[in-house]
Amino acid sequence: MEYMSISDASTKWGISKRRIQVLCAQNRIEGVTHFGKSWAIPTNAQKPRDARIKSGKYIKTYISEDRR
């Protein structure tokens, strides 16, 4: 099986290197392997769906001081 680095995945998927590190740490990328300080991502791995926003749009969870 062939692997790519975090930098390669960042270029391929169009997201930041740090975001890919977080996805690897959360086991959100299928087949990812951690060895030492590096991550090995299979070249055929699919970009995981962004689960940070559930509704599809950002909703503020606080009321600003000037709106009270």
PDB file of C-alpha atoms in Angstrom:
ATOM      1  CA  MET A   1       0.000   0.000   0.000  1.00  0.00           C
ATOM      2  CA  GLU A   2       1.275   3.475  -0.840  1.00  0.00           C
ATOM      3  CA  TYR A   3       1.095   6.373   1.575  1.00  0.00           C
ATOM      4  CA  MET A   4       1.195  10.162   1.359  1.00  0.00           C
ATOM      5  CA  SER A   5       2.345  12.752   3.856  1.00  0.00           C
ATOM      6  CA  ILE A   6       0.244  15.392   5.566  1.00  0.00           C
ATOM      7  CA  SER A   7       1.669  17.993   3.152  1.00  0.00           C
ATOM      8  CA  ASP A   8       0.612  15.915   0.143  1.00  0.00           C
ATOM      9  CA  ALA A   9      -2.888  15.392   1.576  1.00  0.00           C
ATOM     10  CA  SER A  10      -3.150  19.128   2.282  1.00  0.00           C
ATOM     11  CA  THR A  11      -2.420  19.949  -1.342  1.00  0.00           C
ATOM     12  CA  LYS A  12      -4.682  17.189  -2.679  1.00  0.00           C
ATOM     13  CA  TRP A  13      -7.716  18.009  -0.478  1.00  0.00           C
ATOM     14  CA  GLY A  14      -7.297  21.784  -0.210  1.00  0.00           C
ATOM     15  CA  ILE A  15      -7.319  22.000   3.604  1.00  0.00           C
ATOM     16  CA  SER A  16      -4.649  23.024   6.105  1.00  0.00           C
ATOM     17  CA  LYS A  17      -1.945  20.727   7.412  1.00  0.00           C
ATOM     18  CA  ARG A  18      -3.110  21.325  10.985  1.00  0.00           C
ATOM     19  CA  ARG A  19      -6.680  20.284  10.124  1.00  0.00           C
ATOM     20  CA  ILE A  20      -5.367  17.040   8.630  1.00  0.00           C
ATOM     21  CA  GLN A  21      -3.356  16.383  11.801  1.00  0.00           C
ATOM     22  CA  VAL A  22      -6.540  16.789  13.841  1.00  0.00           C
ATOM     23  CA  LEU A  23      -8.457  14.456  11.514  1.00  0.00           C
ATOM     24  CA  CYS A  24      -5.699  11.850  11.851  1.00  0.00           C
ATOM     25  CA  ALA A  25      -5.688  12.139  15.649  1.00  0.00           C
ATOM     26  CA  GLN A  26      -9.478  11.670  15.699  1.00  0.00           C
ATOM     27  CA  ASN A  27      -9.238   8.569  13.427  1.00  0.00           C
ATOM     28  CA  ARG A  28     -11.491  10.254  10.856  1.00  0.00           C
ATOM     29  CA  ILE A  29      -9.312   9.220   7.894  1.00  0.00           C
ATOM     30  CA  GLU A  30      -9.673   5.591   6.863  1.00  0.00           C
ATOM     31  CA  GLY A  31      -6.450   3.558   7.100  1.00  0.00           C
ATOM     32  CA  VAL A  32      -4.273   6.263   8.665  1.00  0.00           C
ATOM     33  CA  THR A  33      -1.169   5.031  10.522  1.00  0.00           C
ATOM     34  CA  HIS A  34       0.852   6.854  13.162  1.00  0.00           C
ATOM     35  CA  PHE A  35       4.520   6.076  13.532  1.00  0.00           C
ATOM     36  CA  GLY A  36       6.857   8.188  15.649  1.00  0.00           C
ATOM     37  CA  LYS A  37       5.940  11.828  15.079  1.00  0.00           C
ATOM     38  CA  SER A  38       4.560  11.279  11.570  1.00  0.00           C
ATOM     39  CA  TRP A  39       1.277  10.218  10.037  1.00  0.00           C
ATOM     40  CA  ALA A  40       0.993   7.970   6.991  1.00  0.00           C
ATOM     41  CA  ILE A  41      -2.203   8.483   4.988  1.00  0.00           C
ATOM     42  CA  PRO A  42      -3.126   5.964   2.266  1.00  0.00           C
ATOM     43  CA  THR A  43      -3.015   7.550  -1.189  1.00  0.00           C
ATOM     44  CA  ASN A  44      -6.512   6.248  -1.958  1.00  0.00           C
ATOM     45  CA  ALA A  45      -8.049   7.679   1.263  1.00  0.00           C
ATOM     46  CA  GLN A  46     -11.054   9.928   0.786  1.00  0.00           C
ATOM     47  CA  LYS A  47     -11.299  13.397   2.321  1.00  0.00           C
ATOM     48  CA  PRO A  48     -13.549  13.069   5.391  1.00  0.00           C
ATOM     49  CA  ARG A  49     -16.748  15.057   5.577  1.00  0.00           C
ATOM     50  CA  ASP A  50     -16.578  18.202   7.720  1.00  0.00           C
ATOM     51  CA  ALA A  51     -18.526  17.361  10.869  1.00  0.00           C
ATOM     52  CA  ARG A  52     -17.838  20.644  12.690  1.00  0.00           C
ATOM     53  CA  ILE A  53     -21.019  22.337  11.415  1.00  0.00           C
ATOM     54  CA  LYS A  54     -24.083  20.103  11.496  1.00  0.00           C
ATOM     55  CA  SER A  55     -26.731  22.399   9.992  1.00  0.00           C
ATOM     56  CA  GLY A  56     -24.777  23.565   6.984  1.00  0.00           C
ATOM     57  CA  LYS A  57     -24.588  27.153   8.216  1.00  0.00           C
ATOM     58  CA  TYR A  58     -22.926  28.881  11.136  1.00  0.00           C
ATOM     59  CA  ILE A  59     -25.248  29.925  13.945  1.00  0.00           C
ATOM     60  CA  LYS A  60     -24.052  32.318  16.647  1.00  0.00           C
ATOM     61  CA  THR A  61     -24.466  30.907  20.134  1.00  0.00           C
ATOM     62  CA  TYR A  62     -24.018  34.148  22.046  1.00  0.00           C
ATOM     63  CA  ILE A  63     -25.707  37.542  22.200  1.00  0.00           C
ATOM     64  CA  SER A  64     -23.391  40.490  21.737  1.00  0.00           C
ATOM     65  CA  GLU A  65     -23.394  43.332  24.257  1.00  0.00           C
ATOM     66  CA  ASP A  66     -24.827  45.893  21.830  1.00  0.00           C
ATOM     67  CA  ARG A  67     -27.867  43.717  20.978  1.00  0.00           C
ATOM     68  CA  ARG A  68     -29.132  43.541  24.580  1.00  0.00           C
TER      69      ARG A  68
END
